[in-house]
Short mmCIF file of C-alpha atoms in Angstrom, two decimals:
data_model
loop_
_atom_site.label_atom_id
_atom_site.label_comp_id
_atom_site.label_asym_id
_atom_site.label_seq_id
_atom_site.Cartn_x
_atom_site.Cartn_y
_atom_site.Cartn_z
CA MET N 1 -0.02 0.02 0.00
CA THR N 2 1.11 3.57 -0.67
CA PHE N 3 -0.03 6.48 1.45
CA PRO N 4 -0.87 9.95 0.08
CA ILE N 5 1.51 12.16 2.04
CA ASP N 6 -1.14 14.70 3.07
CA ALA N 7 -3.18 11.90 4.60
CA VAL N 8 -0.13 10.49 6.37
CA ARG N 9 0.76 13.95 7.70
CA ALA N 10 -2.74 14.44 9.10
CA GLN N 11 -2.85 10.92 10.57
CA PHE N 12 0.52 11.30 12.32
CA LYS N 13 -0.63 14.58 13.81
CA ALA N 14 -3.77 12.94 15.12
CA LEU N 15 -1.78 10.08 16.55
CA SER N 16 0.70 12.34 18.31
CA ASP N 17 -2.22 14.22 19.81
CA GLU N 18 -3.25 10.94 21.46
CA ALA N 19 0.20 10.92 23.12
CA ARG N 20 0.99 7.36 22.17
CA VAL N 21 4.51 8.60 21.61
CA TYR N 22 5.45 11.74 23.44
CA PHE N 23 8.60 13.82 23.64
CA ASP N 24 10.74 14.73 26.57
CA ALA N 25 12.62 17.59 24.93
CA PRO N 26 12.23 19.98 22.00
CA GLY N 27 15.14 18.31 20.30
CA GLY N 28 13.13 15.15 19.75
CA THR N 29 13.99 12.73 22.57
CA GLN N 30 11.20 10.25 22.32
CA ILE N 31 9.53 8.02 24.90
CA CYS N 32 7.50 5.14 23.59
CA THR N 33 4.83 4.90 26.22
CA PRO N 34 3.71 1.30 25.49
CA ALA N 35 7.35 0.14 25.82
CA VAL N 36 7.74 1.84 29.19
CA GLU N 37 4.39 0.54 30.39
CA ARG N 38 5.27 -3.03 29.40
CA MET N 39 8.65 -2.89 31.14
CA VAL N 40 7.24 -1.39 34.35
CA ALA N 41 4.32 -3.86 34.43
CA HIS N 42 6.69 -6.80 34.15
CA LEU N 43 8.97 -5.53 36.92
CA ALA N 44 6.02 -4.63 39.14
CA SER N 45 4.31 -7.99 38.77
CA GLY N 46 7.44 -9.88 39.78
CA THR N 47 10.05 -10.93 37.22
CA ALA N 48 11.58 -14.39 37.54
CA ASN N 49 13.94 -16.71 35.77
CA SER N 50 12.75 -19.04 33.08
CA GLY N 51 11.52 -22.61 33.44
CA GLY N 52 9.83 -22.61 36.89
CA ALA N 53 6.46 -24.01 37.83
CA PHE N 54 5.46 -20.96 39.86
CA ARG N 55 3.35 -18.08 38.62
CA THR N 56 5.99 -15.39 38.01
CA SER N 57 8.23 -17.81 36.08
CA VAL N 58 5.34 -19.03 33.95
CA GLU N 59 4.37 -15.41 33.23
CA THR N 60 7.99 -14.54 32.36
CA ASP N 61 8.19 -17.47 29.92
CA ALA N 62 4.96 -16.37 28.28
CA LEU N 63 6.21 -12.79 28.02
CA SER N 64 9.49 -13.91 26.48
CA ASP N 65 7.65 -16.11 23.96
CA ALA N 66 5.44 -13.16 23.03
CA ALA N 67 8.47 -10.89 22.57
CA HIS N 68 10.17 -13.41 20.27
CA ALA N 69 6.99 -13.79 18.27
CA ALA N 70 6.55 -10.00 17.98
CA MET N 71 10.05 -9.47 16.66
CA ALA N 72 9.64 -12.32 14.24
CA GLU N 73 6.52 -10.63 12.84
CA LEU N 74 8.37 -7.28 12.51
CA LEU N 75 11.20 -8.91 10.59
CA GLY N 76 9.16 -11.39 8.60
CA GLY N 77 10.63 -14.48 10.25
CA GLN N 78 9.64 -17.16 12.77
CA PRO N 79 9.88 -17.04 16.59
CA HIS N 80 12.49 -19.78 16.81
CA GLU N 81 14.71 -17.76 14.46
CA ILE N 82 14.92 -14.83 16.94
CA ALA N 83 17.53 -14.31 19.64
CA PHE N 84 17.72 -11.38 22.07
CA GLY N 85 21.07 -10.06 23.32
CA GLN N 86 22.70 -7.16 25.12
CA ASN N 87 23.08 -5.31 21.80
CA MET N 88 23.66 -5.95 18.10
CA THR N 89 27.44 -5.77 18.61
CA SER N 90 27.49 -8.49 21.25
CA LEU N 91 25.33 -10.77 19.12
CA THR N 92 27.56 -10.25 16.11
CA PHE N 93 30.69 -11.10 18.10
CA ALA N 94 28.94 -14.25 19.30
CA VAL N 95 28.00 -15.29 15.76
CA SER N 96 31.47 -14.49 14.41
CA ARG N 97 33.08 -16.60 17.07
CA ALA N 98 30.74 -19.54 16.39
CA LEU N 99 31.14 -19.45 12.62
CA ALA N 100 34.88 -18.87 12.68
CA LYS N 101 35.44 -22.24 14.44
CA GLU N 102 34.99 -23.84 11.03
CA TRP N 103 37.29 -21.46 9.13
CA GLN N 104 40.72 -22.49 7.93
CA ALA N 105 43.86 -20.47 7.16
CA GLY N 106 43.53 -19.18 3.61
CA ASP N 107 39.74 -18.88 3.71
CA GLU N 108 38.30 -15.49 2.82
CA ILE N 109 35.57 -13.10 4.00
CA VAL N 110 34.14 -9.95 2.40
CA LEU N 111 33.41 -6.74 4.35
CA THR N 112 32.33 -3.32 3.14
CA ARG N 113 33.81 0.12 3.74
CA LEU N 114 30.31 1.47 4.29
CA ASP N 115 29.43 -0.49 7.42
CA HIS N 116 29.15 0.40 11.11
CA ASP N 117 32.08 -1.08 13.00
CA ALA N 118 29.75 -3.56 14.72
CA ASN N 119 29.62 -5.36 11.36
CA VAL N 120 33.33 -4.97 10.75
CA SER N 121 35.42 -5.52 13.90
CA PRO N 122 33.83 -8.85 14.96
CA TRP N 123 34.75 -10.28 11.57
CA LEU N 124 38.21 -8.70 11.52
CA ARG N 125 38.98 -10.24 14.90
CA ALA N 126 37.67 -13.66 13.82
CA ALA N 127 39.67 -13.45 10.59
CA ALA N 128 42.84 -12.61 12.48
CA ASP N 129 42.31 -15.48 14.91
CA ARG N 130 41.86 -17.97 12.05
CA GLN N 131 44.36 -16.49 9.51
CA VAL N 132 41.55 -15.69 7.11
CA THR N 133 41.96 -13.18 4.28
CA VAL N 134 39.73 -10.07 4.38
CA ARG N 135 38.53 -8.55 1.09
CA TRP N 136 36.73 -5.19 0.95
CA LEU N 137 33.78 -3.95 -1.08
CA ASP N 138 34.36 -0.27 -1.67
CA PHE N 139 31.83 2.58 -2.13
CA ASP N 140 31.78 5.75 -4.18
CA PRO N 141 32.59 8.70 -1.89
CA GLU N 142 30.59 11.03 -4.14
CA THR N 143 27.32 9.08 -4.07
CA GLY N 144 27.70 6.92 -0.98
CA ALA N 145 26.74 3.85 -3.05
CA TRP N 146 28.51 0.49 -3.14
CA LYS N 147 30.65 -0.39 -6.12
CA LEU N 148 28.41 -3.43 -6.54
CA ASP N 149 29.94 -4.35 -9.92
CA GLU N 150 33.13 -5.25 -7.96
CA LEU N 151 31.47 -7.75 -5.64
CA ALA N 152 31.59 -10.80 -7.88
CA GLY N 153 35.33 -10.34 -8.27
CA LEU N 154 35.79 -10.49 -4.51
CA LEU N 155 34.13 -13.89 -4.24
CA GLY N 156 35.61 -17.37 -4.75
CA PRO N 157 35.49 -20.97 -3.65
CA ARG N 158 37.07 -20.15 -0.28
CA THR N 159 34.74 -17.23 0.60
CA ARG N 160 33.15 -18.17 3.88
CA LEU N 161 31.15 -15.06 4.83
CA VAL N 162 29.96 -11.74 3.39
CA ALA N 163 28.92 -9.02 5.84
CA LEU N 164 26.61 -6.32 4.48
CA GLY N 165 24.70 -3.36 5.85
CA MET N 166 21.08 -2.59 4.86
CA ALA N 167 21.53 1.13 5.36
CA SER N 168 24.55 3.28 6.26
CA ASN N 169 24.42 4.81 9.70
CA ALA N 170 26.73 7.57 8.39
CA LEU N 171 25.48 8.49 4.92
CA GLY N 172 21.92 7.10 5.01
CA THR N 173 22.48 5.02 1.86
CA ILE N 174 19.98 2.19 1.36
CA ASN N 175 22.09 -0.64 0.01
CA PRO N 176 20.88 -3.16 -2.63
CA VAL N 177 21.34 -6.07 -0.24
CA ALA N 178 18.95 -8.46 -2.01
CA GLU N 179 20.82 -7.96 -5.27
CA ALA N 180 24.15 -8.43 -3.44
CA VAL N 181 22.86 -11.68 -1.90
CA GLY N 182 21.99 -12.90 -5.38
CA ILE N 183 25.58 -12.19 -6.53
CA VAL N 184 26.98 -14.01 -3.52
CA ARG N 185 24.78 -17.04 -4.18
CA ALA N 186 25.85 -17.16 -7.84
CA HIS N 187 29.57 -16.98 -7.14
CA SER N 188 30.17 -18.70 -3.79
CA SER N 189 28.72 -20.79 -0.98
CA ALA N 190 29.39 -18.02 1.57
CA LEU N 191 26.99 -17.14 4.36
CA VAL N 192 25.57 -13.60 4.39
CA TYR N 193 25.25 -11.55 7.61
CA VAL N 194 23.21 -8.34 7.42
CA ASP N 195 23.36 -5.34 9.75
CA ALA N 196 19.85 -3.83 9.64
CA VAL N 197 20.19 -1.50 12.62
CA GLN N 198 19.74 1.65 10.54
CA SER N 199 17.05 0.32 8.21
CA VAL N 200 14.53 -1.40 10.50
CA PRO N 201 13.28 1.92 11.99
CA HIS N 202 12.55 3.31 8.54
CA LEU N 203 11.73 0.50 6.09
CA VAL N 204 9.68 -2.65 5.83
CA THR N 205 11.92 -5.58 6.67
CA ASP N 206 11.30 -9.01 5.08
CA VAL N 207 14.02 -11.51 5.83
CA ALA N 208 12.38 -14.14 3.63
CA ALA N 209 12.53 -11.90 0.58
CA LEU N 210 16.06 -10.70 1.42
CA GLY N 211 17.56 -14.19 1.16
CA ALA N 212 20.34 -13.65 3.72
CA ASP N 213 21.38 -16.09 6.46
CA PHE N 214 21.57 -13.74 9.46
CA LEU N 215 20.17 -10.27 10.18
CA ALA N 216 20.73 -8.18 13.30
CA CYS N 217 19.06 -5.00 14.53
CA SER N 218 18.67 -2.82 17.61
CA PRO N 219 15.24 -2.09 19.15
CA TYR N 220 16.47 1.16 20.73
CA LYS N 221 16.70 2.52 17.16
CA PHE N 222 12.94 2.04 16.80
CA PHE N 223 11.74 3.51 20.11
CA GLY N 224 12.46 0.49 22.29
CA PRO N 225 15.01 -0.39 25.00
CA HIS N 226 18.70 -1.08 24.64
CA GLN N 227 18.60 -4.63 23.27
CA GLY N 228 19.99 -6.47 20.30
CA VAL N 229 17.98 -8.82 18.15
CA LEU N 230 19.36 -11.52 15.88
CA TRP N 231 17.41 -13.33 13.17
CA ALA N 232 19.06 -16.55 11.97
CA ARG N 233 17.68 -18.67 9.17
CA GLY N 234 15.97 -21.63 10.83
CA ASP N 235 17.43 -24.51 8.81
CA LEU N 236 20.94 -23.02 8.96
CA VAL N 237 21.20 -22.06 12.63
CA GLU N 238 20.61 -25.66 13.71
CA GLN N 239 24.04 -26.40 12.27
CA VAL N 240 25.79 -23.58 14.20
CA ASP N 241 27.50 -24.59 17.44
CA ALA N 242 27.06 -21.40 19.50
CA TYR N 243 29.11 -20.80 22.65
CA ARG N 244 26.69 -21.17 25.57
CA VAL N 245 26.29 -22.75 28.96
CA ARG N 246 25.05 -26.35 28.82
CA PRO N 247 21.61 -25.74 30.35
CA ALA N 248 20.84 -22.95 27.81
CA SER N 249 18.32 -23.66 25.09
CA SER N 250 19.65 -25.09 21.81
CA GLU N 251 16.42 -24.42 19.93
CA GLY N 252 17.00 -22.44 16.75
CA ALA N 253 18.51 -19.00 17.24
CA HIS N 254 17.83 -19.24 21.00
CA ARG N 255 21.23 -20.96 21.22
CA PHE N 256 22.70 -17.44 21.09
CA GLU N 257 20.90 -16.51 24.36
CA THR N 258 23.64 -17.78 26.58
CA GLY N 259 22.22 -17.07 30.05
CA THR N 260 19.47 -15.23 31.87
CA PRO N 261 18.38 -12.39 29.62
CA SER N 262 16.86 -9.00 30.49
CA PHE N 263 13.23 -10.06 30.55
CA GLU N 264 12.15 -6.54 31.40
CA SER N 265 13.82 -5.33 28.18
CA GLN N 266 12.07 -8.07 26.22
CA ALA N 267 8.82 -6.75 27.72
CA ALA N 268 9.68 -3.27 26.46
CA VAL N 269 10.45 -4.66 22.98
CA LEU N 270 7.05 -6.30 22.98
CA GLY N 271 5.49 -2.95 23.92
CA THR N 272 7.39 -1.25 21.09
CA VAL N 273 6.10 -3.73 18.50
CA GLU N 274 2.61 -3.31 19.94
CA TYR N 275 2.95 0.46 19.42
CA LEU N 276 3.95 -0.11 15.75
CA GLU N 277 1.05 -2.51 15.36
CA TRP N 278 -1.33 0.12 16.72
CA LEU N 279 0.21 2.69 14.42
CA GLY N 280 -0.28 0.45 11.40
CA SER N 281 -3.92 -0.26 12.21
CA SER N 282 -4.47 3.50 12.56
CA LEU N 283 -2.95 4.18 9.15
CA ASP N 284 -4.62 1.20 7.47
CA PRO N 285 -7.83 0.01 9.19
CA GLN N 286 -8.10 -2.78 6.59
CA ALA N 287 -4.91 -4.49 7.80
CA ASN N 288 -6.12 -7.80 9.26
CA SER N 289 -3.00 -9.35 10.78
CA ARG N 290 -0.14 -8.18 12.99
CA ARG N 291 2.32 -8.50 10.12
CA ALA N 292 0.04 -6.47 7.83
CA LYS N 293 -0.33 -3.78 10.49
CA LEU N 294 3.45 -3.63 10.98
CA VAL N 295 4.02 -3.36 7.23
CA ALA N 296 1.46 -0.52 7.09
CA ALA N 297 3.18 1.26 9.95
CA MET N 298 6.55 1.13 8.25
CA GLN N 299 5.17 2.07 4.83
CA GLY N 300 3.45 5.09 6.34
CA ALA N 301 6.64 6.04 8.23
CA THR N 302 8.68 5.74 5.03
CA ALA N 303 6.32 8.01 3.14
CA TYR N 304 6.26 10.63 5.90
CA GLU N 305 10.03 10.52 6.38
CA HIS N 306 10.52 10.98 2.63
CA ASP N 307 8.47 14.17 2.92
CA ILE N 308 10.23 15.75 5.89
CA GLY N 309 13.60 14.43 4.73
CA SER N 310 13.18 16.27 1.45
CA ARG N 311 12.36 19.41 3.40
CA LEU N 312 15.57 18.99 5.37
CA LEU N 313 17.66 18.43 2.24
CA GLU N 314 16.22 21.55 0.64
CA GLY N 315 17.14 23.54 3.77
CA LEU N 316 20.65 22.13 3.93
CA ALA N 317 21.23 23.22 0.34
CA THR N 318 20.74 26.84 1.39
CA ILE N 319 23.55 26.85 3.95
CA PRO N 320 26.73 28.39 2.53
CA GLY N 321 29.77 26.16 2.81
CA LEU N 322 27.80 23.06 3.78
CA ARG N 323 28.66 19.80 2.00
CA LEU N 324 26.24 16.91 2.25
CA TRP N 325 27.85 13.49 2.03
CA GLY N 326 25.69 10.85 0.34
CA ALA N 327 22.65 10.98 -1.90
CA PRO N 328 21.35 14.52 -2.59
CA THR N 329 17.69 13.46 -2.51
CA MET N 330 15.58 11.04 -0.48
CA GLN N 331 15.79 8.52 -3.34
CA GLY N 332 17.78 5.54 -2.07
CA ARG N 333 18.35 6.78 1.47
CA VAL N 334 16.91 6.67 4.96
CA PRO N 335 16.50 10.04 6.80
CA THR N 336 20.05 10.02 8.15
CA PHE N 337 22.13 12.95 7.00
CA SER N 338 25.81 13.74 7.45
CA PHE N 339 27.61 16.90 6.39
CA THR N 340 30.64 19.10 6.90
CA LEU N 341 30.58 22.90 7.12
CA ASP N 342 33.50 25.06 6.01
CA GLY N 343 35.28 26.69 8.93
CA HIS N 344 33.46 24.70 11.64
CA HIS N 345 34.68 21.58 13.40
CA PRO N 346 31.89 18.93 13.64
CA ASP N 347 32.14 18.93 17.42
CA ALA N 348 31.59 22.71 17.50
CA ILE N 349 28.51 22.37 15.29
CA ALA N 350 27.13 19.70 17.62
CA GLU N 351 27.70 21.92 20.63
CA HIS N 352 26.02 24.85 18.84
CA LEU N 353 22.98 22.72 18.12
CA ALA N 354 22.89 21.17 21.60
CA ALA N 355 22.73 24.64 23.12
CA ARG N 356 19.53 25.09 21.12
CA GLU N 357 18.09 21.71 22.25
CA ILE N 358 18.78 20.12 18.88
CA TYR N 359 20.49 16.74 19.26
CA SER N 360 23.11 15.58 16.82
CA TRP N 361 26.24 13.46 16.62
CA SER N 362 29.74 14.41 15.54
CA GLY N 363 32.78 12.33 14.70
CA ASN N 364 32.55 8.86 13.16
CA PHE N 365 29.66 7.39 15.29
CA TYR N 366 31.33 3.95 14.82
CA ALA N 367 31.40 4.27 11.02
CA VAL N 368 35.19 4.12 11.20
CA GLU N 369 35.75 2.83 7.65
CA VAL N 370 33.33 5.37 6.14
CA VAL N 371 35.01 8.42 7.68
CA ALA N 372 38.47 7.09 6.77
CA ARG N 373 37.40 6.43 3.20
CA LEU N 374 36.01 9.98 2.88
CA GLY N 375 39.32 11.34 4.14
CA LEU N 376 37.75 13.05 7.12
CA ALA N 377 39.28 11.17 10.05
CA GLU N 378 41.91 13.79 10.71
CA SER N 379 39.53 16.77 10.47
CA GLY N 380 36.96 15.54 12.96
CA GLY N 381 34.69 13.43 10.84
CA LEU N 382 31.07 14.36 10.14
CA LEU N 383 28.10 16.05 11.73
CA ARG N 384 25.07 13.73 11.65
CA VAL N 385 21.35 14.47 12.13
CA GLY N 386 18.50 12.04 11.80
CA LEU N 387 14.73 12.12 11.46
CA CYS N 388 12.02 9.65 12.25
CA HIS N 389 8.26 9.54 11.99
CA TYR N 390 7.79 11.47 15.20
CA ASN N 391 9.66 14.53 13.90
CA THR N 392 7.84 17.56 12.53
CA ALA N 393 8.39 20.11 9.79
CA ASP N 394 8.78 22.79 12.48
CA GLU N 395 11.72 20.88 13.97
CA VAL N 396 13.35 20.62 10.55
CA ASP N 397 12.97 24.37 10.06
CA ARG N 398 14.42 25.08 13.48
CA LEU N 399 17.48 22.97 12.63
CA ILE N 400 18.06 24.91 9.39
CA GLU N 401 17.70 28.24 11.23
CA ALA N 402 20.24 27.11 13.80
CA LEU N 403 22.75 26.08 11.14
CA ARG N 404 22.21 29.35 9.32
CA ALA N 405 22.99 31.17 12.57
CA LEU N 406 26.52 29.80 12.42
#
């Protein structure tokens, strides 16, 4: 379904008036009320460890099952394919360690220069431990797009893994991951691990259509708690010997949940998905399943973010000396924008904006390879701002005015 942007605008305004998501500061700090309510309710009712016969343990197990099922619906997978962890980085280190056990000296892996370091360093460390060769897929600094025509040449009979990012956390680029997976399948037997942290808050995610083997994301990026979520293809993950304590579950992806998890955070994730489900049913009353409602929520968010993202790009183009890095329009990007400004260190810009209650990041924000490839590591990196479906046109205009004041 596509949403007329005027209708989406009006609907989001109506939804915000109901205070389902409300804001703690003018800069856009968001509190997802259903997530907080779910977390507090779980703690207040008496959390317990898993597997007991008593009430609080039974309730905790039911809550955890519901959280796994909710994340599976959001990603388009199955509950047994979902694992929760401390964060995406920890889960990726766990997967890299498990997979690398089977690697031999002289094997190869492929990484990209466009990825967050959480999808780079775990593989670099594993490759170093196992004497595995690392090959790199480059990107065009002018456009922020992969040099995808080079991927096939990086693959061979000894390629064991290809790590890809769905969207760049630095430049906002939406990468053609499904196309890349097709190239990998045609030229090697490598596994594909996808970092979807920056894409899940903004786009419909469908792991079945994507064709990858693993996908990881972070609920705090889509209004939830600090958690990591791993999806692992069901038939594949049964063959992976994850590091875990012996009593831990070996069912599907749950084998990566190595001990007692944060059940209160799982409760908050459940509340977050319930919020998105509510949002989708508000945008599309005809949606008749949770998955359909979640798809409607993300499609509506994408349309709205395209609208206010275009407004932001138009405003940035009016600032003298400002250079946007990445795509110049909302075509092929999520609403994540990084720039440099002549005569101003990125840290100084961030401080200027913070003084006006506008929240931004400066530096490399863990996109180490990106900033190095752009040649900006020595000059302080980038200034990054981001939008989401809770942001307003007025906030965009206030950001542009603050930049112009520099």
